[in-house]
Each structure stands twice: as C-alpha cells, then as structure tokens.
Coordinates of C-alpha atoms in Angstrom, one line a residue:
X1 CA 67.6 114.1 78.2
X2 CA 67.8 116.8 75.9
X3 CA 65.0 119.6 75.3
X4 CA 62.2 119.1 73.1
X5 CA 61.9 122.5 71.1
X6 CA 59.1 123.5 69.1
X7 CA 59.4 125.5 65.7
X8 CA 57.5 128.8 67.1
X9 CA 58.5 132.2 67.8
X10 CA 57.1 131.4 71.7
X11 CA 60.2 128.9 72.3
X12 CA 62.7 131.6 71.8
X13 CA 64.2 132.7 74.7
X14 CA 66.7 135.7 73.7
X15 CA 68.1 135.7 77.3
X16 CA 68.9 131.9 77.8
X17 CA 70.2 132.0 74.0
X18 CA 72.7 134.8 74.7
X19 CA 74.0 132.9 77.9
X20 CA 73.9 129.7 75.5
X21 CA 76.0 131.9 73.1
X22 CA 78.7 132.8 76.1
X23 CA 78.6 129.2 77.3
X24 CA 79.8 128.1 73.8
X25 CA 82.9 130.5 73.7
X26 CA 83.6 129.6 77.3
X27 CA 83.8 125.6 77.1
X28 CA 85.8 126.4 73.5
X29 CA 88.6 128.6 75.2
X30 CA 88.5 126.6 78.7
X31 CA 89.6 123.6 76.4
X32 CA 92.4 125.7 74.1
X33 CA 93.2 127.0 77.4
X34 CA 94.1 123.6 78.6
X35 CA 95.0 121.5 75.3
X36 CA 97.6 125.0 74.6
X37 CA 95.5 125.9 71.8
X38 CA 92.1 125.5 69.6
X39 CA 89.7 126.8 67.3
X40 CA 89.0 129.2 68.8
X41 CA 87.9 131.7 66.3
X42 CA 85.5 129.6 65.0
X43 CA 83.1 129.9 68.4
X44 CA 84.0 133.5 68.1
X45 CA 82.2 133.6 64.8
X46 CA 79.1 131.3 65.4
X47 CA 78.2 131.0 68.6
X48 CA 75.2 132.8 67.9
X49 CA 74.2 130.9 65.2
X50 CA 74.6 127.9 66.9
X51 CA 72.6 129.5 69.8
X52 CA 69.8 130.7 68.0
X53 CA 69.7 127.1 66.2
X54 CA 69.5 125.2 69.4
X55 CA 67.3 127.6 71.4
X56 CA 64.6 128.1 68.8
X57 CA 65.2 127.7 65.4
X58 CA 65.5 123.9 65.0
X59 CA 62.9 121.7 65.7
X60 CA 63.9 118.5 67.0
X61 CA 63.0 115.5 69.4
X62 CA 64.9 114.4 72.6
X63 CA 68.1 112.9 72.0
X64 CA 68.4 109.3 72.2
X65 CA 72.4 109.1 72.6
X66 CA 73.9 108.3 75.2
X67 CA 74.7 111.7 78.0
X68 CA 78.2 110.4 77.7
X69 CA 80.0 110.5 74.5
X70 CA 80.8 106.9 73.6
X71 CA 84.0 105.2 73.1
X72 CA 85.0 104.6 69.4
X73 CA 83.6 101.6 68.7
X74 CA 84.0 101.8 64.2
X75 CA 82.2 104.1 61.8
X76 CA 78.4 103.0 61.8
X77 CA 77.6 100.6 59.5
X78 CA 74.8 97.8 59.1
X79 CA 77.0 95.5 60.6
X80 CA 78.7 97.2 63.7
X81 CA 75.4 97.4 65.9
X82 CA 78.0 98.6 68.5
X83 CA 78.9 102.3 66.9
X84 CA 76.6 105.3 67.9
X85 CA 75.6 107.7 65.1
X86 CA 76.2 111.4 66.1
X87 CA 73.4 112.1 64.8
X88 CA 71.3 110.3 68.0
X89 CA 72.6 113.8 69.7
X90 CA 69.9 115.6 67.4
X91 CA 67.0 113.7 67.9
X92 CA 64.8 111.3 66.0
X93 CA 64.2 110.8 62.2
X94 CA 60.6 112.1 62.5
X95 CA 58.5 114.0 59.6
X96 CA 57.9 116.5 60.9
X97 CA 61.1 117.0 62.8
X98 CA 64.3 119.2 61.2
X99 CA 67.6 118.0 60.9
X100 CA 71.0 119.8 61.3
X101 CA 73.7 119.1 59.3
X102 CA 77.5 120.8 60.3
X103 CA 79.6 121.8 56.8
X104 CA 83.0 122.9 57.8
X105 CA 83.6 119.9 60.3
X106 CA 86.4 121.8 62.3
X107 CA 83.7 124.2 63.9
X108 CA 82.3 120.7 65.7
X109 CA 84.6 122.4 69.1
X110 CA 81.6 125.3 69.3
X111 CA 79.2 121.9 68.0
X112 CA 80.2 119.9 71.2
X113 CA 79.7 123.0 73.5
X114 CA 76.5 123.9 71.9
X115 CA 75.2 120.3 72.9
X116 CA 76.8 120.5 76.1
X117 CA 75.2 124.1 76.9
X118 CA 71.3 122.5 76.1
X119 CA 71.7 119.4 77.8
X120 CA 72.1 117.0 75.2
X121 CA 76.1 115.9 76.2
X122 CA 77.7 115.5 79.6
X123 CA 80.3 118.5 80.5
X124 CA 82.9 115.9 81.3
X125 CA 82.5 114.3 77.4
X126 CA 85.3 117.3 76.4
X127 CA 87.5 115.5 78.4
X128 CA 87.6 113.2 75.6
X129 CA 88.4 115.4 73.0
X130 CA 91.0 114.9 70.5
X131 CA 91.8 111.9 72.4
X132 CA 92.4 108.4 70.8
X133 CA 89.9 106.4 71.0
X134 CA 87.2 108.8 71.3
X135 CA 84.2 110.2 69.6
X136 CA 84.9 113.6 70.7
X137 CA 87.1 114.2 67.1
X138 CA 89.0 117.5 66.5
X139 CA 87.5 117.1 63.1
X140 CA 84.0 115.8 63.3
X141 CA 82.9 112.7 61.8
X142 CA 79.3 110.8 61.9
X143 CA 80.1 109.1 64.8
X144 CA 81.4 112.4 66.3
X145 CA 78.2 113.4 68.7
X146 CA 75.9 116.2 66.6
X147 CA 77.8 115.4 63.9
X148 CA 75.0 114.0 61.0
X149 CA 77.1 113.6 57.9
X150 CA 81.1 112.8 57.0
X151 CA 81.0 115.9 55.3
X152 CA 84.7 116.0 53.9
X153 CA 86.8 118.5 51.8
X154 CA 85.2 121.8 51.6
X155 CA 82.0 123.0 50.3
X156 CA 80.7 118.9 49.8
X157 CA 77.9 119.3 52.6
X158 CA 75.7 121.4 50.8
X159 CA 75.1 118.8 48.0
X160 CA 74.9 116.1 50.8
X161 CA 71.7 117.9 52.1
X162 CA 70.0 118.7 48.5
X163 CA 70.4 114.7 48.4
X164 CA 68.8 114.3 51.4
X165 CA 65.8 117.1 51.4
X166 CA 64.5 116.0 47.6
X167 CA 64.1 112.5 49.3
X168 CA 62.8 114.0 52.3
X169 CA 60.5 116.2 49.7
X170 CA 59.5 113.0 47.8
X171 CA 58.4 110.9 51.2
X172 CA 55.9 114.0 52.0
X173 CA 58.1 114.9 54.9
X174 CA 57.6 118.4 56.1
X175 CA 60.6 118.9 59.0
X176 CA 63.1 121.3 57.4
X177 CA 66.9 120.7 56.8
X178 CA 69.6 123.1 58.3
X179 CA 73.1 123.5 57.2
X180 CA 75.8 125.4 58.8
X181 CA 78.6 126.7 56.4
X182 CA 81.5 128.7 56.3
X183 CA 81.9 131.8 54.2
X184 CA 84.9 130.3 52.3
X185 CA 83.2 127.2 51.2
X186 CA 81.8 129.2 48.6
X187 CA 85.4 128.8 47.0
X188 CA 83.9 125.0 45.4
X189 CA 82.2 125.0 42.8
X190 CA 80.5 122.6 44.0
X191 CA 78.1 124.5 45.9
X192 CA 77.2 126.4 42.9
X193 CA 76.3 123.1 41.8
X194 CA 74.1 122.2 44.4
X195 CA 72.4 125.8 44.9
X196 CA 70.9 125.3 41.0
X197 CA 70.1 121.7 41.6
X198 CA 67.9 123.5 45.0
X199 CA 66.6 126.1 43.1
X200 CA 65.5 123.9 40.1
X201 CA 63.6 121.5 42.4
X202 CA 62.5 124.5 44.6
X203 CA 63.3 122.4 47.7
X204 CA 62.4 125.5 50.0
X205 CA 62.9 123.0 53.1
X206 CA 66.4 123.7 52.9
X207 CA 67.9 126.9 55.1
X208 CA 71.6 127.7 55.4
X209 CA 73.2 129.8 57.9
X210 CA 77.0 131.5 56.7
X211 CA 79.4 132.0 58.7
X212 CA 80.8 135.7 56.8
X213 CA 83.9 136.1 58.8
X214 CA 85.9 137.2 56.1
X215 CA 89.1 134.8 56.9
X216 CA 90.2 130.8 56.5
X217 CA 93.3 129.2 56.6
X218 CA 95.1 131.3 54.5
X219 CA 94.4 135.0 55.2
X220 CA 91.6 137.1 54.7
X221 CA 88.7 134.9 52.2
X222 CA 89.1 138.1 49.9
X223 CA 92.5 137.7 49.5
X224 CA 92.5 133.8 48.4
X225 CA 89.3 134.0 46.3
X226 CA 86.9 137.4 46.0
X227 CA 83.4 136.5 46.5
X228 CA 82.5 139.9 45.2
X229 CA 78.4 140.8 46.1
X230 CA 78.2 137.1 47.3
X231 CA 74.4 137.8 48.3
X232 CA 73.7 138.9 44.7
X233 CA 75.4 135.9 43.1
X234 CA 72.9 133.7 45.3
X235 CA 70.3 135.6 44.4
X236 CA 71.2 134.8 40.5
X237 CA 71.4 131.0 41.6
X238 CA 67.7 131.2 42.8
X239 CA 68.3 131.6 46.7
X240 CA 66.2 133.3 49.0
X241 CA 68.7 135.7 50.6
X242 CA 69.0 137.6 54.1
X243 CA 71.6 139.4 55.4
X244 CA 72.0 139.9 59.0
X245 CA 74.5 140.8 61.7
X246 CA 75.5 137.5 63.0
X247 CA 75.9 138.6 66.6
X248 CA 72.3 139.6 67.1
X249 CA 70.4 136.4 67.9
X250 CA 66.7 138.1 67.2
X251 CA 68.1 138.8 63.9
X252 CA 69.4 135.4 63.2
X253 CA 66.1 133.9 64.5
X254 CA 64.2 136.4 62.5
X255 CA 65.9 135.4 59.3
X256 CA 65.2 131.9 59.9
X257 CA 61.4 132.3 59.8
X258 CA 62.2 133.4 55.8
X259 CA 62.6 129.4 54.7
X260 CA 59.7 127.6 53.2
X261 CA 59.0 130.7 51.1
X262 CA 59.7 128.6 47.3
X263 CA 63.6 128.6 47.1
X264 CA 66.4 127.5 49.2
X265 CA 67.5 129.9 52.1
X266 CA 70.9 131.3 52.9
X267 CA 71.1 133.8 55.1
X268 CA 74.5 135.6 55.2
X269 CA 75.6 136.2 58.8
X270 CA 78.4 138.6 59.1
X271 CA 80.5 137.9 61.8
X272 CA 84.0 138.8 63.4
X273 CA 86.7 135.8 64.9
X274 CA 87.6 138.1 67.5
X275 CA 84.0 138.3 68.9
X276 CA 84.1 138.2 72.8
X277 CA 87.9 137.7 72.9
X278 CA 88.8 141.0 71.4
X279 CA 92.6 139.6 73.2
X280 CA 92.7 138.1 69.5
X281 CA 92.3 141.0 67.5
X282 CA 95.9 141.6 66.8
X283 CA 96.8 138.4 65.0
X284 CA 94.1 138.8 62.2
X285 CA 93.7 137.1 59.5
X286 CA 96.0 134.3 60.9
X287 CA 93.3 132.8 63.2
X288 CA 92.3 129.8 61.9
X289 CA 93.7 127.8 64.8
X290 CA 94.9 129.7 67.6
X291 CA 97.8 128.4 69.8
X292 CA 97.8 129.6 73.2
X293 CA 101.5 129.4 74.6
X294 CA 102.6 133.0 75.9
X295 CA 102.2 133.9 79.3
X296 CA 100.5 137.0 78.3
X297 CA 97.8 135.2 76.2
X298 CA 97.1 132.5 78.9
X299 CA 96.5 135.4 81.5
X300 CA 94.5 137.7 79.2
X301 CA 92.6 134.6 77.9
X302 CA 91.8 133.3 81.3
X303 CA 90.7 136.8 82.2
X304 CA 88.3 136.5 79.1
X305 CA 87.2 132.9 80.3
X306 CA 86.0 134.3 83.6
X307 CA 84.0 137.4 81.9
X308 CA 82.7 134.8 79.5
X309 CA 81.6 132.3 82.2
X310 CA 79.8 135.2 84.4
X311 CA 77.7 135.9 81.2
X312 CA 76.8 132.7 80.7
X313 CA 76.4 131.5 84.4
X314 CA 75.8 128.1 85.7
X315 CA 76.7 126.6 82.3
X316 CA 80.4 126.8 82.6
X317 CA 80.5 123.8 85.1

C-alpha cells in the first residue's frame, strides 16, 4: 500500500525526504547505468521537488494500483475495463484530496523512482522500463504509473489542469491541484494562455513547481528563448510568485504552504542538472539525455551510484 499523507506541516519529515531525494537520483542513474544511458539530468534537477511533493506537500489517499506496474493492456477508455490508469498510483478522486499532474512527460524516470522510494511501485517494476509491452514508458503516458494526464508537446499540461481545477472549483471540491513543469515550457504561449484564464477565475487551488535549470534540448533555455525576469512576467499574468533554491526541501515545502492565497502559484525553483553527479558538470548544456558509454563515465558514475545509495539507505534495493 502506499502512505496516506496529510496536508500539515507535522507530516514533513526533512530527513526521510532528503534520503527520498538521494533514492530518486540513485534508481535514475542505476537504470542509465544499465540501459547505457538516461535522463539523467532531469533527477538531478528535481528530485527535491518531487521529494518534498511526496513526503509532505501533496495530500493524497492510498494508492489503489496494482504494486506491480501492469502489462499494456490499451489506453483507458470506457470500453477496455482491462487498462489501469496511472493515475490509481496517486490515490483516490476524493474532495478533499490533491492531485498531481507531471508536464514535461520525459521527467516520469525521477516519477517512477519517486513512487518506488514511498512505496507506491515495486522496485522490480523498472525492470519494465522502456520495454515493449509495458507501462513503464520512457515518455509517460496515462496509463504510465503516476502519470495523470497525456500531457503532449510542451507547455499543454498547464491548460489541462486550469480545465480540470475550475470544474474541481465548481463541484465545491477543496483538494488542490499540483503541476510539475519545466523551465522551458514557458517557451508556448500557451501557458501564457492558461496563467490569464487562472488568474481571471482566481483558481487559487492550483500550485506549480518549475524546474529553473536553465537548459533543454537545445542548449542553455537562454540561448533558444530569453525568459528575461520570468518571476516578474508571472507576476504581470496575476500569479502568486516564490522563488526558492530548489535543492533545499524546507524551502520548497515552505513555498508550498503560499497556494490558496487568491491567485494561482508558481514557485520558481532554481536548480542545477549536475546536482549530486557533479561527474556531469563538463558536458553542460548538452544534458538533456545523457549516454553513458565510456569507461571513465561508467566508473565515475558507479562511484556516484554508491555515494548516492549510502545517502539514501535501504531504498536502493
């Protein structure tokens, strides 16, 4: 079963979310380790903010999917009673309970491990990644365990959930609606979009957490499009803005407690790709997937792998 975790500041637990953190960065380079490569950079990044989400911030119910990630068995549909939503992995559909919603669907590597790490998916269910037939997808889809939404190209997800929390808002549901996103989502204008259809409806349920790495798939995010003083844009759009070092879990759960304050809340996490596997540092910006075939990063990643696993104890089995 997974862990029931209720939305106060007495179920954070900085210590088991810092292992959680070094559990996610483990399983993620213990798999690119053995598949020759991964992204990687992406648990570099978040695996904070996925630990402070799942060890405090997000209030959900048990899971109700199976421990073992399922066989593919079709997208789920009315009519294919056999597929298993990935969203079963979060929980029930209850009031008062949050939802999580993954953007960029490529970061679902540090997703699987986060679930792994708090007991809602077997260990062995990696085995299963990238594999035909599986549900364990490189590229997360809705039947991909965690994963709630087909959330596409780009910068779509955040109009997915402004869909979803204004009907949430209109049934008197109170449970909050979290969205994970990448810094260069903010590319699309479609998110502008969606930030003014937020703000207008002041659907204050709603709390983003970016990913501010500063790099996507080709080079450095100020190099492709300049966000300029992203927070102040926001700001403009009507969000409710924080900005916090995303490697400090108090922080991150701090800025979390800022949502339900009247307007839509994006905190800005600034983060580096090479967090934890410094190893990495060299081949900045081109990190977006990182292939793993020299003999001299296998052994300095493997040495990372066991410094990561000590950190994070028991959880790397």
């Amino acid at each position: 079963m997974g862990l029931h975790l209720e939305r106060n500041t007495s179920s954070f637990d900085r210590i088991r979310a810092e292992a959680v953190a070094a559990g996610i960065r483990a399983r993620v380079l213990a798999l690119s380790l053995e598949r020759g490569g991964g992204y990687v950079s992406q648990a570099c990044s978040s695996a904070e903010m996925f630990a402070a989400l799942f060890c405090g911030v997000l209030k959900l119910g048990d899971s109700i999917a199976p421990f073992d990630a399922p066989k593919f068995n079709g997208v789920p549909a009315a009519d294919n009673q056999a597929s298993i939503k990935g969203e079963l992995y979060l929980g029930g559909k209850g009031a008062d309970l949050d939802r999580f919603y993954l953007s960029p669907s490529h970061y679902c590597m540090a997703l699987y491990a986060t679930l792994i790490e708090v007991g809602r998916l077997s260990p062995g269910s990696m085995s299963d990644f990238n594999r035909d037939g599986g549900t364990v997808e490189m590229i997360g889809a809705e039947h991909s365990p965690g994963m709630a939404l087909t959330t596409g190209s780009f910068g779509q997800a955040l109009s997915q959930v402004a869909g979803i929390a204004i009907g949430r808002k209109l049934r008197g549901e109170i449970g909050r609606n979290w969205l994970f996103m990448s810094d260069g989502e903010f590319d699309e204008g479609q998110v502008w979009e969606a930030l003014l259809f937020l703000s207008h409806n002041k659907l204050d349920t709603v709390g983003v957490f970016v990913d501010v790495n500063g790099q996507q798939v080709d080079g450095n995010t100020s190099d492709v499009v300049s966000l300029g003083d992203l927070a102040g844009k926001l700001r403009s759009f009507g969000a409710n803005v924080v900005e916090v070092d995303g490697h400090n879990i108090d922080l991150l759960f701090q800025a979390s407690e800022q949502v339900g304050k009247g307007a839509p809340l994006v905190i800005l996490a600034n983060t580096s790709t090479d967090r934890g596997m410094e190893y990495l540092a060299s081949r900045k910006p081109d990190l977006h997937y990182v292939g793993i075939k020299s003999e001299a990063d296998t052994e300095a990643l493997t040495r990372t792998l066991q410094q990561l696993r000590q950190i994070a104890g028991h959880r790397h089995n």
